[in-house]
Structure formats: C-alpha cells, structure tokens
Coordinates of C-alpha atoms and ligand atoms in Angstrom, one line a residue:
M1 CA 18.6 24.3 -2.0
T2 CA 15.6 23.1 0.3
Q3 CA 15.2 19.4 -0.8
N4 CA 11.1 19.5 -0.2
L5 CA 10.1 17.0 -2.2
Y6 CA 7.4 19.5 -3.5
A7 CA 9.9 21.7 -5.0
S8 CA 11.1 18.3 -7.7
F9 CA 7.4 18.3 -8.5
E10 CA 6.8 22.3 -9.3
A11 CA 9.4 22.7 -11.6
Q12 CA 7.4 19.8 -13.2
F13 CA 4.6 21.4 -13.1
R14 CA 5.2 24.3 -14.5
A15 CA 7.6 22.6 -17.2
H16 CA 4.3 20.7 -18.2
A17 CA 1.7 23.8 -17.2
P18 CA -0.5 22.7 -20.3
A19 CA -0.6 19.1 -20.3
T20 CA -3.0 17.0 -18.7
A21 CA -2.1 15.9 -14.6
L22 CA -5.3 14.2 -14.2
H23 CA -8.0 12.9 -17.0
M24 CA -11.2 12.0 -15.2
D25 CA -14.3 10.4 -15.1
G26 CA -17.3 12.3 -15.5
R27 CA -15.8 15.6 -14.6
A28 CA -13.4 17.9 -16.0
D29 CA -10.1 17.4 -16.4
W30 CA -6.5 18.7 -14.2
S31 CA -3.7 19.8 -16.0
Y32 CA -0.6 20.3 -14.1
A33 CA -1.6 24.2 -14.2
E34 CA -4.8 23.6 -12.3
L35 CA -3.1 21.2 -10.0
E36 CA -0.2 23.2 -9.0
A37 CA -3.0 26.0 -8.6
Q38 CA -4.6 23.8 -6.6
A39 CA -1.9 22.1 -4.0
S40 CA -1.3 26.1 -3.5
R41 CA -4.6 26.3 -2.5
A42 CA -4.7 23.3 -0.3
A43 CA -1.0 24.6 1.7
G44 CA -2.4 28.0 2.0
A45 CA -5.7 26.3 3.4
L46 CA -3.6 25.0 5.8
L47 CA -1.5 27.6 6.8
A48 CA -5.2 28.8 7.9
F49 CA -6.1 26.4 10.3
G50 CA -3.0 26.9 12.0
V51 CA -0.8 23.7 10.2
K52 CA 2.9 24.2 11.0
P53 CA 6.2 22.4 9.5
G54 CA 6.0 19.4 10.6
D55 CA 3.1 19.3 12.4
R56 CA 1.1 15.6 11.1
V57 CA -2.4 16.2 9.2
V58 CA -4.1 12.9 8.9
A59 CA -6.4 11.9 6.2
Q60 CA -9.2 9.8 5.5
T61 CA -10.8 11.1 2.2
P62 CA -12.7 8.8 -0.2
K63 CA -10.4 9.1 -3.5
C64 CA -10.5 12.4 -5.3
A65 CA -8.4 15.1 -6.9
E66 CA -8.7 16.9 -4.5
A67 CA -6.9 14.4 -2.1
V68 CA -4.1 14.6 -4.3
A69 CA -4.0 18.4 -4.2
L70 CA -4.5 18.3 0.1
Y71 CA -1.3 15.1 -0.1
L72 CA 0.5 18.0 -2.2
G73 CA -0.3 20.7 0.3
C74 CA 0.9 19.5 2.9
L75 CA 4.3 18.5 1.0
K76 CA 4.4 21.9 0.3
A77 CA 3.7 23.4 4.0
G78 CA 6.3 21.5 5.4
A79 CA 3.5 19.6 7.1
V80 CA 3.4 15.1 7.8
Y81 CA 1.3 13.4 5.7
V82 CA -0.6 10.4 7.2
P83 CA -3.4 8.4 4.9
L84 CA -5.8 6.2 6.6
N85 CA -7.0 3.7 4.6
T86 CA -10.6 4.3 3.9
A87 CA -12.4 1.5 6.0
Y88 CA -10.8 1.9 8.9
T89 CA -13.4 1.6 11.6
R90 CA -13.7 4.6 14.4
A91 CA -12.5 2.5 16.8
E92 CA -9.5 2.4 14.3
V93 CA -9.0 6.2 13.8
D94 CA -9.0 7.2 16.8
Y95 CA -5.7 4.6 17.5
F96 CA -3.8 6.4 14.6
L97 CA -5.4 9.4 16.0
G98 CA -4.1 9.2 18.9
D99 CA -1.0 7.9 18.1
A100 CA -0.3 10.4 15.5
E101 CA -1.8 13.3 17.3
P102 CA -2.0 15.5 14.4
A103 CA -3.1 19.3 13.8
L104 CA -5.9 18.2 11.5
F105 CA -8.2 15.4 10.5
V106 CA -9.0 15.8 8.0
A107 CA -12.1 12.1 7.5
D108 CA -15.1 12.4 5.0
V109 CA -17.8 14.4 5.6
G110 CA -19.7 10.9 6.5
A111 CA -17.2 10.5 8.6
D112 CA -18.7 10.0 12.4
T113 CA -15.8 12.7 14.2
S114 CA -17.7 13.1 17.3
G115 CA -15.7 13.7 20.8
V116 CA -12.7 13.3 18.1
A117 CA -10.1 15.5 20.2
V118 CA -8.6 17.0 17.4
Q119 CA -9.2 19.8 14.9
V120 CA -11.6 17.8 11.8
A121 CA -12.0 19.0 8.3
T122 CA -13.7 17.5 5.9
M123 CA -13.9 16.6 2.4
D124 CA -16.6 14.2 0.1
A125 CA -15.8 12.1 -3.2
A126 CA -16.1 15.2 -5.2
G127 CA -13.6 17.0 -3.5
R128 CA -16.2 19.2 -1.4
G129 CA -16.4 19.8 1.6
T130 CA -14.9 22.5 4.8
F131 CA -11.2 21.3 3.5
S132 CA -12.1 22.4 0.0
E133 CA -13.9 25.9 1.1
A134 CA -11.5 26.5 3.0
A135 CA -8.6 26.5 0.5
S136 CA -10.9 28.6 -1.9
G137 CA -11.1 31.4 1.2
A138 CA -7.6 31.4 1.7
T139 CA -4.7 33.4 0.4
P140 CA -3.2 30.3 -1.8
C141 CA 0.1 29.5 -0.8
D142 CA 3.3 31.0 -3.2
A143 CA 6.1 29.8 -1.2
T144 CA 7.4 26.2 -0.8
A145 CA 8.6 25.6 2.7
P146 CA 11.9 24.7 2.9
R147 CA 13.0 21.8 3.9
A148 CA 15.6 19.2 5.0
A149 CA 16.8 15.7 3.4
D150 CA 16.2 14.0 6.7
D151 CA 12.6 15.8 7.8
L152 CA 9.8 14.1 7.8
A153 CA 7.0 14.1 4.5
A154 CA 4.6 11.2 5.3
I155 CA 3.8 9.3 8.2
V156 CA 2.6 5.5 6.8
Y157 CA 0.7 3.3 8.7
T158 CA 1.7 -0.3 8.9
S159 CA 0.4 -3.3 11.4
G160 CA 2.5 -5.2 12.7
T161 CA 3.0 -8.8 14.6
T162 CA 2.1 -7.6 17.9
G163 CA -1.4 -6.0 16.7
R164 CA 0.1 -2.6 17.2
S165 CA 0.1 -0.4 14.3
K166 CA 3.4 1.6 13.7
G167 CA 3.9 4.9 11.6
A168 CA 6.7 4.3 9.4
M169 CA 8.1 8.0 9.4
L170 CA 9.1 8.6 5.5
T171 CA 11.4 11.5 4.7
H172 CA 11.9 13.8 1.9
A173 CA 14.7 11.9 1.2
N174 CA 13.6 8.8 1.1
L175 CA 10.5 9.5 -1.3
A176 CA 13.1 11.6 -3.9
S177 CA 15.4 8.7 -4.0
N178 CA 12.5 6.4 -4.4
A179 CA 11.2 8.2 -7.2
E180 CA 14.2 9.1 -9.6
A181 CA 15.3 5.2 -9.0
L182 CA 11.5 4.8 -10.2
C183 CA 11.0 7.0 -13.3
A184 CA 14.9 5.3 -14.4
A185 CA 14.1 1.7 -13.7
W186 CA 10.7 1.9 -15.9
G187 CA 11.2 4.7 -18.4
F188 CA 8.7 6.8 -17.5
T189 CA 8.5 10.1 -19.6
S190 CA 6.1 13.4 -20.4
A191 CA 4.8 11.0 -22.8
D192 CA 3.1 8.3 -21.0
T193 CA -0.7 8.2 -19.7
Q194 CA -0.5 5.7 -16.9
L195 CA -4.3 4.3 -15.7
H196 CA -4.1 4.9 -12.1
A197 CA -6.8 2.4 -10.5
L198 CA -5.3 2.2 -6.9
P199 CA -6.5 4.0 -3.4
I200 CA -4.1 6.5 -2.3
F201 CA -3.6 6.0 1.5
H202 CA -1.3 3.2 0.5
V203 CA 3.0 3.5 -0.4
H204 CA 1.2 1.8 -4.0
G205 CA -1.1 4.5 -5.6
L206 CA 0.1 7.6 -3.4
F207 CA 3.9 7.8 -4.0
V208 CA 4.4 4.5 -6.8
A209 CA 2.5 5.6 -9.1
L210 CA 1.8 9.3 -8.5
H211 CA 5.2 10.4 -8.5
C212 CA 6.5 8.6 -10.7
A213 CA 4.1 11.3 -13.2
F214 CA 4.9 14.3 -10.8
L215 CA 8.2 14.1 -11.9
T216 CA 7.9 13.5 -15.4
G217 CA 4.9 15.4 -16.1
S218 CA 3.1 12.1 -17.4
S219 CA -0.3 11.8 -16.7
L220 CA -3.2 9.3 -15.1
A221 CA -6.2 8.7 -15.7
F222 CA -7.1 8.6 -12.6
L223 CA -10.0 6.6 -11.9
L224 CA -12.1 6.7 -8.6
R225 CA -11.4 3.1 -7.7
F226 CA -10.6 -0.5 -9.7
D227 CA -13.7 -2.0 -11.8
A228 CA -12.9 -4.4 -14.8
R229 CA -15.1 -3.2 -17.3
N230 CA -14.3 0.5 -16.7
C231 CA -10.2 -0.5 -17.3
M232 CA -10.8 -1.6 -19.7
A233 CA -12.6 1.1 -21.9
W234 CA -9.5 3.5 -20.2
L235 CA -6.6 0.8 -21.3
P236 CA -6.5 2.2 -24.8
R237 CA -6.0 5.6 -24.0
C238 CA -2.8 4.4 -21.4
T239 CA 0.7 3.6 -21.7
V240 CA 1.6 2.2 -18.3
M241 CA -0.2 0.7 -16.0
M242 CA 0.7 -0.5 -12.1
G243 CA -1.9 -2.1 -10.1
V244 CA -2.3 -5.7 -7.6
P245 CA -2.2 -8.8 -8.1
T246 CA -6.2 -8.8 -7.6
F247 CA -6.5 -6.1 -10.8
Y248 CA -5.0 -8.1 -12.6
T249 CA -7.2 -11.9 -12.4
R250 CA -10.2 -9.6 -13.0
L251 CA -8.8 -8.1 -15.9
L252 CA -8.1 -11.8 -17.0
A253 CA -11.5 -13.0 -16.1
S254 CA -13.2 -10.5 -18.1
V255 CA -15.0 -11.1 -21.4
G256 CA -13.9 -9.1 -23.7
F257 CA -9.5 -8.5 -22.1
S258 CA -8.0 -8.8 -25.0
R259 CA -4.7 -8.4 -26.7
G260 CA -6.3 -5.4 -28.9
L261 CA -6.8 -3.2 -25.6
C262 CA -3.6 -3.3 -24.5
E263 CA -1.9 -2.1 -28.1
G264 CA -0.5 1.4 -26.8
V265 CA 0.2 0.4 -23.8
R266 CA 4.3 -0.3 -22.8
V267 CA 4.9 -1.8 -19.2
F268 CA 2.0 -3.8 -16.9
I269 CA 3.2 -3.6 -13.5
S270 CA 2.5 -5.6 -10.3
G271 CA 3.1 -4.5 -6.8
S272 CA 2.0 -5.2 -3.0
A273 CA 1.7 -9.4 -3.4
P274 CA 3.2 -12.2 -4.5
L275 CA 1.9 -12.9 -8.8
A276 CA 0.7 -15.8 -9.6
E277 CA 2.8 -17.5 -11.9
Q278 CA 0.1 -18.6 -13.9
T279 CA -1.2 -15.5 -14.4
F280 CA 1.7 -13.9 -15.0
D281 CA 1.6 -16.8 -18.2
A282 CA -2.4 -16.3 -18.5
F283 CA -2.2 -12.4 -18.7
A284 CA 1.1 -13.0 -21.6
E285 CA -0.7 -15.0 -23.4
R286 CA -3.3 -13.5 -23.6
T287 CA -2.6 -9.7 -24.9
G288 CA 1.6 -10.9 -25.4
H289 CA 3.0 -8.9 -22.2
R290 CA 5.3 -9.7 -19.2
I291 CA 3.8 -8.2 -16.4
L292 CA 7.0 -6.7 -14.3
E293 CA 6.9 -8.0 -11.0
R294 CA 8.9 -5.0 -8.4
Y295 CA 8.5 -5.8 -4.3
G296 CA 8.4 -3.0 -1.9
M297 CA 7.2 -2.4 1.2
S298 CA 5.8 0.6 3.6
E299 CA 8.9 0.9 5.4
T300 CA 11.5 0.2 2.6
L301 CA 9.4 2.5 -0.8
M302 CA 10.5 0.1 -3.7
N303 CA 13.5 -2.5 -3.3
T304 CA 13.8 -4.2 -5.8
S305 CA 12.1 -5.3 -9.5
N306 CA 12.4 -7.0 -12.3
P307 CA 14.1 -5.4 -15.6
L308 CA 11.8 -3.0 -18.4
H309 CA 14.6 -4.3 -20.8
G310 CA 15.6 -7.5 -20.5
E311 CA 14.1 -11.2 -19.1
R312 CA 11.2 -10.4 -16.9
V313 CA 10.9 -14.0 -15.0
A314 CA 7.6 -15.5 -13.2
G315 CA 8.1 -16.2 -9.7
T316 CA 11.2 -13.4 -8.8
V317 CA 10.9 -9.7 -7.9
G318 CA 13.8 -8.8 -10.5
F319 CA 17.6 -7.1 -8.9
S320 CA 17.8 -4.2 -6.1
L321 CA 16.9 -1.2 -8.0
P322 CA 20.1 1.6 -8.1
G323 CA 21.0 3.1 -5.1
V324 CA 19.3 0.4 -3.0
E325 CA 21.2 -3.6 -1.0
A326 CA 18.9 -6.0 -0.9
R327 CA 20.6 -9.1 0.5
V328 CA 19.5 -12.8 1.9
V329 CA 20.3 -13.4 6.0
D330 CA 20.7 -16.3 8.4
E331 CA 19.8 -15.3 11.8
D332 CA 22.7 -12.9 12.5
A333 CA 23.4 -11.8 9.4
A334 CA 25.6 -14.0 7.8
P335 CA 25.1 -14.0 4.2
R336 CA 22.7 -17.4 2.4
P337 CA 24.7 -19.8 -0.7
V338 CA 23.2 -18.5 -3.2
G339 CA 20.0 -20.7 -3.9
E340 CA 18.3 -21.2 -0.3
V341 CA 16.1 -18.9 1.5
G342 CA 17.3 -16.8 4.3
D343 CA 16.1 -13.3 5.6
I344 CA 16.0 -10.2 3.3
E345 CA 17.3 -7.2 4.6
V346 CA 17.5 -4.1 3.1
R347 CA 19.5 -0.8 2.8
G348 CA 19.6 2.5 0.9
P349 CA 18.3 5.8 0.6
N350 CA 14.5 3.9 0.5
V351 CA 15.3 2.9 3.9
F352 CA 12.8 4.8 6.6
T353 CA 13.9 6.5 9.7
G354 CA 12.4 4.8 12.2
Y355 CA 8.5 3.7 13.1
W356 CA 7.1 7.3 14.9
R357 CA 8.1 7.3 18.8
M358 CA 8.7 3.5 19.1
P359 CA 12.0 3.5 18.9
D360 CA 12.6 0.1 20.3
K361 CA 11.0 -1.3 17.7
T362 CA 12.5 0.7 15.3
A363 CA 15.9 -0.8 17.1
A364 CA 14.6 -4.5 16.5
E365 CA 13.9 -3.9 13.1
M366 CA 17.4 -2.5 11.6
R367 CA 20.8 -3.6 12.3
P368 CA 23.8 -2.5 13.3
D369 CA 25.6 -1.7 9.9
G370 CA 21.8 -0.1 8.5
F371 CA 20.1 -3.0 7.0
F372 CA 16.9 -3.3 7.2
R373 CA 14.8 -6.6 8.6
T374 CA 12.2 -6.9 5.9
G375 CA 10.9 -10.2 8.0
D376 CA 9.9 -11.5 4.3
L377 CA 11.9 -15.1 3.4
G378 CA 13.5 -14.8 -0.2
V379 CA 16.6 -16.4 -2.0
M380 CA 19.1 -14.3 -3.8
D381 CA 20.0 -16.7 -7.7
A382 CA 24.2 -16.0 -8.7
H383 CA 23.1 -12.6 -11.3
G384 CA 21.5 -10.8 -8.3
R385 CA 18.0 -12.0 -9.0
L386 CA 15.7 -12.0 -5.8
S387 CA 12.8 -14.3 -5.0
I388 CA 10.4 -14.0 -2.3
V389 CA 9.1 -17.6 -0.7
G390 CA 7.5 -17.0 1.8
R391 CA 7.7 -14.4 5.3
A392 CA 9.0 -14.7 9.2
K393 CA 5.7 -12.3 10.1
D394 CA 2.8 -13.8 10.6
L395 CA 0.7 -11.7 7.6
V396 CA -1.8 -12.6 5.5
I397 CA -1.9 -9.9 1.9
S398 CA -5.5 -9.6 0.9
G399 CA -5.6 -8.3 -2.4
G400 CA -2.9 -5.7 -1.7
Y401 CA -4.4 -4.9 1.9
N402 CA -2.5 -6.8 5.2
V403 CA -4.2 -8.1 7.3
Y404 CA -2.1 -9.4 10.2
P405 CA -3.6 -12.3 12.6
K406 CA -2.5 -10.8 15.8
E407 CA -5.2 -7.8 15.8
I408 CA -8.4 -10.3 14.7
E409 CA -6.6 -13.2 17.4
R410 CA -6.8 -10.7 19.8
L411 CA -10.2 -9.6 19.3
I412 CA -12.2 -12.7 18.4
D413 CA -9.7 -14.5 21.7
A414 CA -11.6 -11.6 24.0
M415 CA -15.1 -13.3 23.5
P416 CA -15.8 -15.2 27.2
E417 CA -16.7 -18.6 24.5
V418 CA -13.7 -18.7 23.1
A419 CA -10.3 -20.8 24.3
E420 CA -8.5 -19.6 21.8
S421 CA -8.6 -18.3 18.1
A422 CA -5.6 -18.5 14.8
V423 CA -6.1 -16.7 12.2
I424 CA -4.2 -17.8 9.1
G425 CA -4.5 -16.7 5.1
V426 CA -5.2 -19.5 2.4
P427 CA -5.6 -18.8 -1.5
H428 CA -8.2 -17.1 -2.9
P429 CA -9.0 -16.8 -6.2
D430 CA -9.7 -13.4 -6.2
F431 CA -7.8 -12.1 -3.6
G432 CA -5.0 -14.1 -3.8
E433 CA -5.0 -15.6 -0.1
G434 CA -8.1 -15.0 2.5
V435 CA -8.6 -14.3 5.9
V436 CA -10.0 -17.2 7.5
A437 CA -10.4 -17.5 11.1
V438 CA -10.0 -21.0 13.3
V439 CA -12.1 -21.1 16.9
Q440 CA -11.4 -23.5 19.4
P441 CA -14.5 -22.6 22.0
V442 CA -14.4 -23.1 25.5
A443 CA -17.2 -25.9 25.7
D444 CA -19.4 -27.2 22.9
A445 CA -19.1 -24.8 20.5
V446 CA -19.3 -21.0 19.6
A447 CA -21.8 -19.4 17.5
L448 CA -20.1 -18.5 13.9
A449 CA -22.6 -15.2 13.3
A450 CA -21.1 -14.3 16.4
V451 CA -17.5 -14.0 16.2
S452 CA -18.0 -12.2 13.2
A453 CA -20.7 -9.5 15.6
A454 CA -17.9 -9.2 17.3
L455 CA -16.3 -7.9 15.1
D456 CA -17.5 -6.0 13.1
G457 CA -17.4 -2.2 13.8
Q458 CA -13.6 -3.1 15.5
L459 CA -12.2 -3.8 12.3
A460 CA -12.3 -2.6 8.8
R461 CA -14.3 -4.9 6.8
F462 CA -11.6 -6.1 4.7
K463 CA -9.8 -7.7 7.8
Q464 CA -12.4 -9.6 8.9
P465 CA -12.2 -13.6 8.5
K466 CA -13.7 -14.8 4.7
Q467 CA -14.4 -17.6 7.1
V468 CA -14.9 -19.0 9.9
V469 CA -14.7 -22.6 11.4
C470 CA -14.6 -23.7 14.7
V471 CA -12.8 -26.7 15.7
A472 CA -12.7 -28.8 18.8
E473 CA -8.9 -28.4 19.6
L474 CA -5.8 -25.9 17.0
P475 CA -3.3 -28.3 16.5
R476 CA -0.3 -28.0 18.7
N477 CA 3.6 -28.0 18.6
A478 CA 5.2 -29.9 21.8
M479 CA 5.8 -26.5 22.9
G480 CA 1.4 -26.0 23.0
K481 CA 2.2 -23.4 20.1
V482 CA -0.7 -23.3 17.4
Q483 CA 0.8 -25.4 14.2
K484 CA -1.0 -21.9 11.7
N485 CA 1.4 -24.3 9.5
V486 CA -1.7 -27.1 9.8
L487 CA -3.9 -25.1 9.6
R488 CA -3.1 -23.7 6.2
D489 CA -2.5 -27.0 5.2
R490 CA -5.7 -27.7 6.3
Y491 CA -7.8 -25.1 4.8
A492 CA -5.4 -25.1 1.6
N493 CA -8.7 -25.6 -0.9
L494 CA -11.2 -23.8 1.5
F495 CA -12.0 -20.9 -1.0
A496 CA -10.9 -23.5 -4.1
E497 CA -14.4 -22.9 -5.6
R498 CA -15.5 -19.0 -4.5
P499 CA -14.9 -16.2 -7.1
Ligands
MCA501 C1 -12.3 -4.9 -0.8 N1 -12.9 -6.3 0.0 C2 -11.9 -7.4 0.3 C3 -10.6 -6.3 0.1 N2 -10.9 -5.1 -0.7 N3 -11.2 -8.2 1.3 C4 -10.5 -9.1 1.1 N4 -9.6 -8.1 0.7 C5 -9.4 -7.2 -0.2 N5 -8.3 -6.5 -0.6 C6 -14.1 -6.7 1.0 C7 -14.7 -5.2 1.2 O1 -14.5 -5.5 2.8 C8 -16.3 -5.7 1.0 O2 -16.8 -6.5 2.3 C9 -15.9 -6.3 -0.4 O3 -15.1 -6.9 -1.0 C10 -16.3 -5.3 -1.6 O4 -15.5 -3.9 -1.3 P1 -15.1 -2.8 -2.6 O5 -15.1 -1.9 -1.7 O6 -16.3 -2.9 -3.7 O7 -14.2 -4.3 -3.0 P2 -13.9 -3.9 -4.4 O8 -13.6 -2.4 -5.3 O9 -14.0 -5.6 -5.5 O10 -12.0 -3.8 -3.8 C11 -10.9 -5.3 -4.6 C12 -9.6 -4.0 -4.0 C13 -9.3 -3.3 -3.8 C14 -9.7 -3.4 -6.0 C15 -8.9 -5.6 -4.8 O11 -8.9 -4.2 -2.5 C16 -8.0 -3.1 -3.7 O12 -8.1 -1.8 -4.6 N6 -6.7 -3.1 -3.1 C17 -5.3 -2.6 -3.5 C18 -4.8 -2.6 -2.3 C19 -3.9 -1.6 -2.1 O13 -2.8 -1.0 -3.1 N7 -2.5 -2.2 -1.7 C20 -1.1 -1.4 -1.8 C21 -0.1 -1.9 -0.4 P3 -18.1 -6.4 2.0 O14 -19.6 -7.0 1.4 O15 -18.0 -7.5 3.9 O16 -18.2 -5.5 3.3 S1 1.3 -0.6 -0.5 C22 2.0 -2.2 -0.1 O17 2.1 -3.1 0.0 C23 3.3 -1.9 -0.8 C24 4.3 -1.0 -0.2 C25 3.8 -2.3 -2.6 O18 4.6 -3.6 -2.1 O19 3.5 -2.2 -2.5
AMP502 P1 3.1 -2.9 3.6 O1 3.6 -3.4 4.5 O2 1.9 -3.0 2.8 O3 3.5 -2.4 3.0 O4 3.4 -4.1 2.7 C1 4.7 -4.8 2.8 C2 4.7 -6.4 1.8 O5 3.8 -6.9 0.8 C3 6.1 -7.1 1.9 O6 6.7 -7.1 2.9 C4 6.3 -8.0 0.9 O7 5.3 -9.2 2.0 C5 4.1 -7.6 0.4 N1 4.9 -8.0 -0.8 C6 5.1 -6.2 -1.7 N2 5.2 -7.0 -2.8 C7 5.5 -8.0 -3.3 C8 5.6 -8.8 -4.5 N3 5.8 -8.4 -5.9 N4 5.5 -9.8 -3.9 C9 5.8 -10.5 -2.6 N5 5.2 -9.5 -2.1 C10 5.3 -8.5 -1.8

C-alpha cells in the first residue's frame, strides 16, 4: 500500500466531496470535490512540465487556492515540494534554486526570473499564470504516485547559525504522523471551520493548519493575509484559529475585539514564537479563551502541546505529543533534573531525515540514539510539562519569522566602513522581538542609511534591522567575543514606545 500522504487526503476529499474546503473572500468557495479536481489538474500539469517522482518543485507564489492545489499536486505526483517565503529577494532565491536543483520553479507572475537556470512557470495572487494555464490544458492525473514512508514529501529551508540556509528534508511519514497526532490532540472533526490567515510557505500555515483540515474534511476560512479587522469579520463563522503571537496581540489591540466575536470558537492555538504571559492573560480576560500554546520546528514539525482538555499553563508549551519524546539534557545528553534548564532534544516519527545534501550538519545535530538537538533551552516539570526558557542558537524570532543574525552580520561586516557588527533581537510590542544592528565603525562613524542600503535587495525586508545603532566599541568578554547579552540589556527598551 502506498504511503503517499496524498492518498489519505484523497480519501477524505472524496468522503466530504460536497463540503466546503476553502471559504474565500471575494471569490467562489471551493468544495472538497473542486479541491481534488484542482489537485489532479495541478499534478497533470507537473507531469506535462516533465516533473518526475523525487524531483523538487520550488514554489514562491502568492497565497491563493491554486497554490494549495499546486502543493497537493506535488504530493500526488510524488514530487518534493519546496516552499519559499514570498519576501525573499532574487539573491536569496538564487541560492535556494542552486541548492535544491528543482525540475520546476513556480514563481510569482511579477518576479524577476531573468537568467534563472531552471524551468519556470508563474502564478499570480488570483491563481492565474502559466502554471494554471498548463493545469487547465493538461490531462488530470488520476493516479497518485506510489511513495514509501521514507520518501521525501517536502524540503523546508531554515536559516542556520552559520548564515547559510539548510533544507530540512521531511518525509511522507513525518507529515502524516504529525498531522494525525495534531488532529487527535486538538479534536478536529468535519464540523470545524478553521480561520487560516497564516502564510502557506512555512510549516505552521502549510502543514499544521492545512493538514488538520485535509485529514478531517473540515473547512478553512482561507484569508490571503492576516488583517485583524478581516479576521474579526470571519471569527463568528469559525470554530478554530491558529496563529503566531503577533496575531493575538494585534487582535487584542483592535477596537471591537470582544468575547461575542469568539463565541463559536472552541480553541485558539498559538505557536512559532513565545506567547507572552501577559498576552495569554489579556486574551483570557477579554474573550474567556485560554490560548493553547504548542511548540514545533521546521525540522521536527510539532513536538509538544498544551492540552485541549485540561489545564493550559501560560509560559509553557505543554506535553510531548503522542509518539514524540522530548527531553531536557546537558551537553553530554545526560538528563537535567526536573526544574533545571538544559537543551531540548526530540525524537519520534515527526523528526526529519536530515538536511538536504549536508550530511555533516545533519550528523552534528543528531544524537546517536536518534534525538535531534533543537537548539532551544527548556525546563521540564515533574509531570512532563515543558517550558522554553531561551535559545542556545543565535536566533531572533520576529512576528513568527526566524532571523539568523549571522546572515545579516556577514553583509554589514563586508562594508569597508564597518569594523564589526552585532545583530540582536530586543522586545518589540508588535513582532515580539525586533531586529537591531549594533555597528562599530572603522573610523568615526558610518552612515546608518548606508547600512540599510547595503542590505536592501540582498535580504528579505522582514530580516532587515528595524533600527541600526552606532557604537564606538562593541562590548567583549575576556576572549574578545562580542557580549550580545550586554547589548540586549542595553537596548531592551529601544522599541518600548513603538507600535
Ligand atoms: C512583515 N514585516 C515584518 C514581519 N512581517 N517585519 C518583521 N517581522 C515580521 N514578521 C514588515 C515587512 O517587511 C514590511 O516592512 C512591513 O512589515 C509590512 O509588511 P506586511 O507584509 O504588510 O506585514 P504584515 O502583513 O503586517 O505581516 C506581519 C505578520 C506576518 C502578519 C505578523 O509577518 C506573518 O504572517 N507572520 C507569520 C509568520 C509565520 O507563519 N511563521 C511560522 C513559521 P517594510 O515596510 O520595511 O517593507 S513556522 C515555525 O516557526 C515553526 C515550525 C512553528 O513552530 O510554527
Ligand atoms: P523554525 O525554524 O521556523 O521552524 O522555528 C522553530 C523555532 O521557533 C523553535 O526552535 C523555537 O525556537 C521557536 N518556537 C516555535 N514554537 C514556539 C513556542 N511556542 N514558544 C517558543 N518558541 C517557539
């Protein structure tokens, strides 16, 4: 029997054929029958483009229903789906295309693809473009490609502490096991309607949110971006919402966001970044809902979750999902005592098979007993409830997006007028953490605008520092290493008054 994840989805699509899969703003909804037909057409188009099982398909498309069909078509055709953040610049995309070596790159209609060395198709925000033209002209692909459990379904790029992005290889079994665990843990049924305002190029919006719907035949209120007012308009029709903490702080900051709007919602779920206890408390106060926080990574999908039934504790990420083992250990993998900080490591069917074409990096992060080193620091209580208390990796999480300081520092340090830079994250009222570059110039000063100009076009805008600060000397320890903790303390209030 095939282990292709699409086969499980297809069974649900057929069982719920007349039900609405995607409720949409300003265009006709798609039923599950329509979604299945579109996925078969997308798979047919992929075959027509010459895509074979195991080939990579890179997608950097606007969020639209046709992009969901493209993802499903890739699964169905046995291709490996490689989603890219729509904010990535041409320079960033060139790296991913060179690394993934796809058989097809589906780009935004407006993107600059001149000189791209791979086959290109296009898709715009309304789903139109050469990919959809091929899909409507192609013979729909009825047969789902047979896949083994360990065959790759997707590669998700995640930046690294070295500044070079790594492709996390996720198999059909990884995605299927995690989706099943989440549907059970969060009680999804076909009666649910999930408010979906997340982007679909990351694990959260693509796998966690969509798979919960596709495995249960439940509906999605499929919004093209997060806008607090629009979410408030849709919430009364929804039973579940998933989001990053910024979604919840923005809802709380919105006039008219009230308990009444949330009456039909059975659970609000948060992840991708720490949910502040004050947000949890304010949300409970305003709506009567205790947000359910969970913890995951691109490499591991979802690891732990607060319970659907039972106490959800602010500042904690709950218990290991069924089948997943999470432990808190020291450098030598010896367990840390209950209540003491250590490295979080994870093992289970959710854990990826390694970094694409980077066996050394994979080996460095995997323990011999199969545990993956997350780079997160945590504390386990006596009941197995996990709290994340920090990061061993140098990473900033801004509005749910990961920003690796090294990637930015490398570009700033290449400026002749800069001696050294240190990029840090400090508290930000909207994004949780805001990116700040602290720059030590060679001579007297460096024009701050010049720093921003040096990054423009190189880095996605969300990675670019919200503030650049010039200092005569960066603080260093006895070994000469920049003390980022000193800088984080010094600039902790930089965004205090900035919405
Ligand atoms: C947008 N901007 C940002 C961010 N988003 N700056 C910093 N951090 C951000 N997250 C900047 C843009 O570059 C632009 O800047 C300006 O804000 C307006 O852009 P716009 O797109 O209009 O912003 P927005 O629509 O308000 O977006 C904010 C957002 C969005 C809704 C919070 O960032 C978002 O949807 N975040 C969700 C991320 C996510 O899905 N993460 C899951 C990763 P300028 O004006 O200078 O050009 S998966 C994961 O982490 C694991 C597996 C897990 O556990 O889930
Ligand atoms: P990514 O590389 O985009 O998959 O991001 C994964 C990282 O996001 C994790 O290693 C954590 O540092 C962080 N993360 C995800 N969920 C949570 C959460 N609920 N609380 C704190 N950090 C989180």
